[in-house]
Amino acid sequence: MLLRCRNRQPTPLVLASPNSSWICVLQQLTGGLIVLYVLAGAGCAAGHSRFDRLAWEQSRLIDLTHSFEADTIVWPTEQDFRLVLQQAGETPDGYYYASNRLEMAEHGGTHIDAPIHFARGGQTLDQVPIERMVGVGVRIDVTAQCGRDRDYLVTIQDFKQWEAVRGRIPTHAIVLVDTGFARYWPSRQPYLGTELKGPEAVRALHFPGLHPEAAAWLVRERQVKAVGIDTASIDYGQSIRFETHVALLSQNVPVFENLSDLHQLPDRGFDVIALPMKIAGGTGGPLRVIAVVPPAH
């Protein structure tokens, strides 16, 4: 097994350093040999592309995804998730076989918003570069603010206060906003602010989100790869024009919504892997998100 870095000779595999942020992992089967490519960006150029196998093996993998079930929360105007049994049992030929059919909205449960969702002519889900969905992560804890005000809008000042204590948000980071609302999942009333469904429910939504100016600041000043949140929308529940969506998606910054277990993450020093279904023409889709937390944390 080899580690290969762009523009460098193959290096013996030593897998994940706590100080290295691997951006993209691709597995290629070649004649029975699994070659693992790690595109380490600046680390390659600086010659710091060695990875510690032990550190990788001791890293924690944290699932930031809600399971898709009958009570999965979807946008109030969308249909609920359904897993429809097609067959389960012995076949006439004597072997066991089981199969289901999925019925679901693109924007329900833990999912991704592709740029086309709020940007005319934007990238569809299959066109979002995989590099946008894998990278170094930071967790912005605003649980206290959101506990006091369920309509809280995360501001530029929140990010600057975070940086004053923890250092600058890295360029090209994946920013995860922890409002604490994941603890309410899957109870609709505390999570969304209403039990209503249908168009009339939209004006009754009350949950935190990201201020449009803060979203634009992340894009302009920190060149973020993606932004995620543990609520039903990156815009707060009372939004009318969804300007935060527009600020991010118009700049090809995908959005991850309905994340779970962000409280298990450190504030920084971890990596994020967020891989959706590759749906041609999709405006979004179900997303499996994991964080890789090195043993130092």
Coordinates of C-alpha atoms in Angstrom, one line a residue:
M1 CA 0.0 0.0 0.0
L2 CA 1.4 3.4 -1.0
L3 CA 0.6 7.0 -0.3
R4 CA 0.9 9.3 -3.3
C5 CA 0.9 13.0 -3.2
R6 CA 0.6 15.3 -6.2
N7 CA 3.8 16.0 -8.0
R8 CA 5.8 13.9 -5.6
Q9 CA 7.2 10.4 -5.7
P10 CA 5.3 7.6 -3.9
T11 CA 5.9 7.6 -0.2
P12 CA 5.5 4.6 2.2
L13 CA 2.0 4.6 3.7
V14 CA 1.8 6.1 7.1
L15 CA -1.8 7.3 7.5
A16 CA -3.2 10.5 9.3
S17 CA -1.3 13.0 11.4
P18 CA -3.2 15.1 14.0
N19 CA -1.7 18.2 12.3
S20 CA -2.5 17.2 8.7
S21 CA -5.8 17.9 7.0
W22 CA -6.5 15.5 4.2
I23 CA -8.7 17.0 1.6
C24 CA -9.7 14.1 -0.6
V25 CA -9.3 10.4 -0.4
L26 CA -9.7 8.2 -3.4
Q27 CA -9.3 4.4 -3.5
Q28 CA -8.2 2.8 -6.8
L29 CA -7.9 -0.9 -7.3
T30 CA -5.0 -1.7 -9.6
G31 CA -4.1 -5.3 -10.0
G32 CA -5.1 -6.1 -6.5
L33 CA -3.1 -3.3 -5.0
I34 CA -5.1 -0.6 -3.2
V35 CA -3.5 2.8 -3.7
L36 CA -4.6 5.5 -1.4
Y37 CA -4.2 9.0 -2.7
V38 CA -4.1 11.8 -0.2
L39 CA -4.1 15.3 -1.6
A40 CA -2.7 17.2 1.2
G41 CA -2.4 20.6 -0.4
A42 CA 0.3 22.8 1.2
G43 CA 1.5 19.8 3.1
C44 CA 2.7 18.1 -0.1
A45 CA 4.6 21.2 -1.2
A46 CA 6.2 21.6 2.2
G47 CA 7.2 17.9 2.2
H48 CA 5.1 17.2 5.3
S49 CA 3.0 14.5 3.7
R50 CA 3.9 11.7 6.1
F51 CA 1.0 10.3 8.0
D52 CA 1.0 8.4 11.3
R53 CA -0.8 5.1 10.9
L54 CA -1.3 4.8 14.7
A55 CA -2.8 8.2 14.9
W56 CA -5.3 7.3 12.1
E57 CA -6.2 4.0 13.8
Q58 CA -6.8 5.8 17.1
S59 CA -8.9 8.6 15.6
R60 CA -12.6 8.8 16.5
L61 CA -15.1 8.7 13.7
I62 CA -18.2 10.7 14.7
D63 CA -21.4 10.3 12.7
L64 CA -23.1 13.6 12.2
T65 CA -26.1 12.1 10.4
H66 CA -29.7 11.5 11.6
S67 CA -31.1 8.1 10.5
F68 CA -33.8 8.2 7.9
E69 CA -37.0 6.9 9.5
A70 CA -40.8 7.3 9.5
D71 CA -40.4 10.3 11.9
T72 CA -37.6 12.0 10.0
I73 CA -38.1 15.8 9.9
V74 CA -38.6 17.2 6.5
W75 CA -39.5 20.8 5.3
P76 CA -43.2 21.3 6.2
T77 CA -44.3 21.5 2.5
E78 CA -42.6 18.2 1.6
Q79 CA -43.8 14.6 1.9
D80 CA -42.5 12.4 4.7
F81 CA -39.8 9.8 4.2
R82 CA -41.1 6.3 3.4
L83 CA -39.4 3.0 3.3
V84 CA -41.7 0.8 1.4
L85 CA -41.2 -3.0 1.6
Q86 CA -41.1 -4.6 -1.8
Q87 CA -40.1 -8.2 -0.8
A88 CA -38.6 -10.1 2.1
G89 CA -38.5 -13.8 2.3
E90 CA -37.6 -17.0 0.4
T91 CA -37.7 -16.9 -3.4
P92 CA -39.1 -19.7 -5.5
D93 CA -35.4 -20.6 -6.2
G94 CA -34.8 -21.2 -2.5
Y95 CA -32.7 -18.2 -1.5
Y96 CA -33.6 -15.3 0.8
Y97 CA -34.1 -11.9 -0.8
A98 CA -35.1 -8.5 0.7
S99 CA -35.7 -5.2 -1.1
N100 CA -37.3 -1.8 -0.3
R101 CA -38.3 1.3 -2.2
L102 CA -37.3 4.7 -1.0
E103 CA -39.8 7.6 -1.2
M104 CA -38.3 10.9 0.0
A105 CA -37.9 14.6 -0.6
E106 CA -34.4 15.9 -1.6
H107 CA -34.5 18.4 1.4
G108 CA -35.3 16.3 4.4
G109 CA -33.3 14.7 7.2
T110 CA -29.6 15.2 7.1
H111 CA -29.1 16.6 3.6
I112 CA -27.1 18.8 1.3
D113 CA -28.3 21.9 -0.6
A114 CA -26.6 22.2 -4.0
P115 CA -26.1 25.7 -5.5
I116 CA -29.0 25.3 -8.0
H117 CA -31.4 25.1 -5.0
F118 CA -31.3 29.0 -4.6
A119 CA -29.0 30.1 -7.5
R120 CA -30.4 30.1 -11.1
G121 CA -28.0 28.1 -13.3
G122 CA -26.0 27.0 -10.3
Q123 CA -24.3 23.6 -9.9
T124 CA -26.6 20.6 -9.6
L125 CA -25.8 18.0 -7.0
D126 CA -23.8 15.8 -9.4
Q127 CA -21.8 18.8 -10.4
V128 CA -20.7 19.9 -6.9
P129 CA -16.9 19.1 -6.7
I130 CA -16.1 16.4 -4.2
E131 CA -13.3 18.7 -2.8
R132 CA -16.1 21.0 -1.5
M133 CA -17.4 18.2 0.7
V134 CA -14.2 17.0 2.3
G135 CA -11.8 19.1 4.4
V136 CA -10.8 20.5 7.7
G137 CA -13.6 21.4 10.0
V138 CA -14.4 24.0 12.7
R139 CA -17.3 23.9 15.1
I140 CA -18.9 27.2 16.1
D141 CA -20.7 26.8 19.4
V142 CA -23.7 29.2 19.7
T143 CA -25.8 26.9 21.9
A144 CA -26.0 29.5 24.7
Q145 CA -27.2 32.3 22.4
C146 CA -29.8 29.9 20.7
G147 CA -30.9 28.7 24.1
R148 CA -31.9 32.3 25.0
D149 CA -33.5 33.1 21.6
R150 CA -34.8 30.4 19.3
D151 CA -34.9 32.9 16.5
Y152 CA -31.2 33.7 17.0
L153 CA -29.2 34.8 13.9
V154 CA -25.5 33.9 14.1
T155 CA -23.4 37.1 13.3
I156 CA -20.0 38.1 12.1
Q157 CA -19.2 39.0 15.7
D158 CA -19.9 35.4 16.8
F159 CA -17.2 34.3 14.3
K160 CA -14.8 37.0 15.4
Q161 CA -15.3 36.1 19.1
W162 CA -14.6 32.5 18.3
E163 CA -11.4 33.4 16.5
A164 CA -10.2 35.7 19.3
V165 CA -10.1 32.6 21.6
R166 CA -9.3 29.7 19.1
G167 CA -7.5 31.3 16.3
R168 CA -8.4 32.2 12.7
I169 CA -10.9 30.0 10.9
P170 CA -8.7 28.2 8.3
T171 CA -9.0 29.2 4.7
H172 CA -11.2 26.6 2.8
A173 CA -12.6 25.1 6.0
I174 CA -16.0 23.5 6.4
V175 CA -17.8 25.5 9.1
L176 CA -20.3 23.6 11.3
V177 CA -22.6 25.8 13.3
D178 CA -23.8 24.1 16.6
T179 CA -27.0 25.6 17.8
G180 CA -27.9 22.7 20.1
F181 CA -31.2 22.1 18.3
A182 CA -30.2 18.6 17.3
R183 CA -31.1 17.5 20.8
Y184 CA -34.8 18.0 19.9
W185 CA -34.7 15.6 17.0
P186 CA -37.1 14.1 15.9
S187 CA -39.7 16.1 17.9
R188 CA -41.2 18.6 15.5
Q189 CA -42.5 21.2 17.9
P190 CA -39.2 21.9 19.7
Y191 CA -37.1 21.4 16.6
L192 CA -39.1 23.5 14.2
G193 CA -41.2 25.6 16.5
T194 CA -44.5 24.2 15.2
E195 CA -46.3 20.9 14.7
L196 CA -48.1 22.2 11.6
K197 CA -47.5 20.9 8.1
G198 CA -48.1 22.4 4.7
P199 CA -47.7 26.0 3.4
E200 CA -49.3 27.5 6.5
A201 CA -46.5 25.9 8.7
V202 CA -43.7 27.9 7.0
R203 CA -44.6 31.2 8.7
A204 CA -44.9 29.4 12.0
L205 CA -41.3 28.1 12.0
H206 CA -39.0 29.3 14.8
F207 CA -35.4 28.1 14.9
P208 CA -31.9 29.7 14.7
G209 CA -29.9 30.3 11.5
L210 CA -27.0 32.2 10.0
H211 CA -27.3 35.9 9.3
P212 CA -26.9 36.6 5.6
E213 CA -24.0 39.1 6.3
A214 CA -22.2 36.4 8.3
A215 CA -22.6 34.0 5.5
A216 CA -21.2 36.5 3.0
W217 CA -18.3 37.2 5.4
L218 CA -17.4 33.5 5.6
V219 CA -17.3 33.3 1.8
R220 CA -15.4 36.6 1.3
E221 CA -13.0 36.6 4.2
R222 CA -12.4 32.9 4.9
Q223 CA -13.2 31.3 1.5
V224 CA -15.1 28.5 3.2
K225 CA -15.7 25.2 1.3
A226 CA -19.1 24.5 2.9
V227 CA -21.3 25.5 5.8
G228 CA -23.4 23.1 7.9
I229 CA -25.9 23.6 10.7
D230 CA -28.0 21.4 13.1
T231 CA -31.3 23.0 12.2
A232 CA -33.8 22.5 9.3
S233 CA -32.4 25.5 7.4
I234 CA -29.2 27.6 7.2
D235 CA -31.7 30.6 7.2
Y236 CA -33.5 31.1 10.5
G237 CA -37.1 29.9 10.7
Q238 CA -38.7 33.3 10.2
S239 CA -36.8 34.0 7.0
I240 CA -38.9 35.2 4.1
R241 CA -36.4 35.6 1.2
F242 CA -33.8 33.0 2.3
E243 CA -30.9 35.4 1.8
T244 CA -28.4 33.3 3.7
H245 CA -29.0 30.4 1.2
V246 CA -28.5 32.9 -1.6
A247 CA -25.3 34.3 -0.1
L248 CA -23.7 30.9 0.1
L249 CA -25.2 28.9 -2.9
S250 CA -24.7 31.8 -5.4
Q251 CA -21.0 31.4 -4.6
N252 CA -21.1 27.6 -5.1
V253 CA -20.7 27.0 -1.3
P254 CA -22.9 24.0 -0.5
V255 CA -25.0 23.8 2.7
F256 CA -25.4 20.9 5.0
E257 CA -28.6 20.9 7.1
N258 CA -30.1 18.8 9.9
L259 CA -26.7 17.7 11.2
S260 CA -26.5 15.7 14.5
D261 CA -24.1 15.3 17.4
L262 CA -22.1 18.4 16.7
H263 CA -21.6 18.7 20.5
Q264 CA -19.2 15.7 20.3
L265 CA -16.7 17.7 18.2
P266 CA -13.8 19.8 19.4
D267 CA -13.8 23.4 18.3
R268 CA -11.2 22.7 15.6
G269 CA -8.6 20.1 14.6
F270 CA -10.9 17.6 12.9
D271 CA -11.7 16.7 9.4
V272 CA -15.2 16.4 7.7
I273 CA -16.3 14.0 5.0
A274 CA -19.8 14.7 3.7
L275 CA -20.9 12.5 0.8
P276 CA -24.3 12.8 -0.8
M277 CA -26.1 10.6 -3.3
K278 CA -24.8 11.7 -6.7
I279 CA -28.2 12.7 -8.2
A280 CA -28.0 14.0 -11.8
G281 CA -29.9 17.3 -11.9
G282 CA -30.6 17.2 -8.1
T283 CA -31.1 20.4 -6.1
G284 CA -30.0 18.5 -3.0
G285 CA -30.1 15.0 -1.5
P286 CA -29.6 12.8 1.5
L287 CA -26.1 13.2 3.0
R288 CA -23.9 11.0 5.2
V289 CA -21.5 13.2 7.2
I290 CA -18.7 12.0 9.4
A291 CA -16.0 13.8 11.4
V292 CA -12.5 12.4 11.8
V293 CA -11.2 13.5 15.2
P294 CA -7.5 12.7 15.9
P295 CA -6.5 11.2 19.3
A296 CA -5.0 14.5 20.5
H297 CA -8.7 15.7 20.9

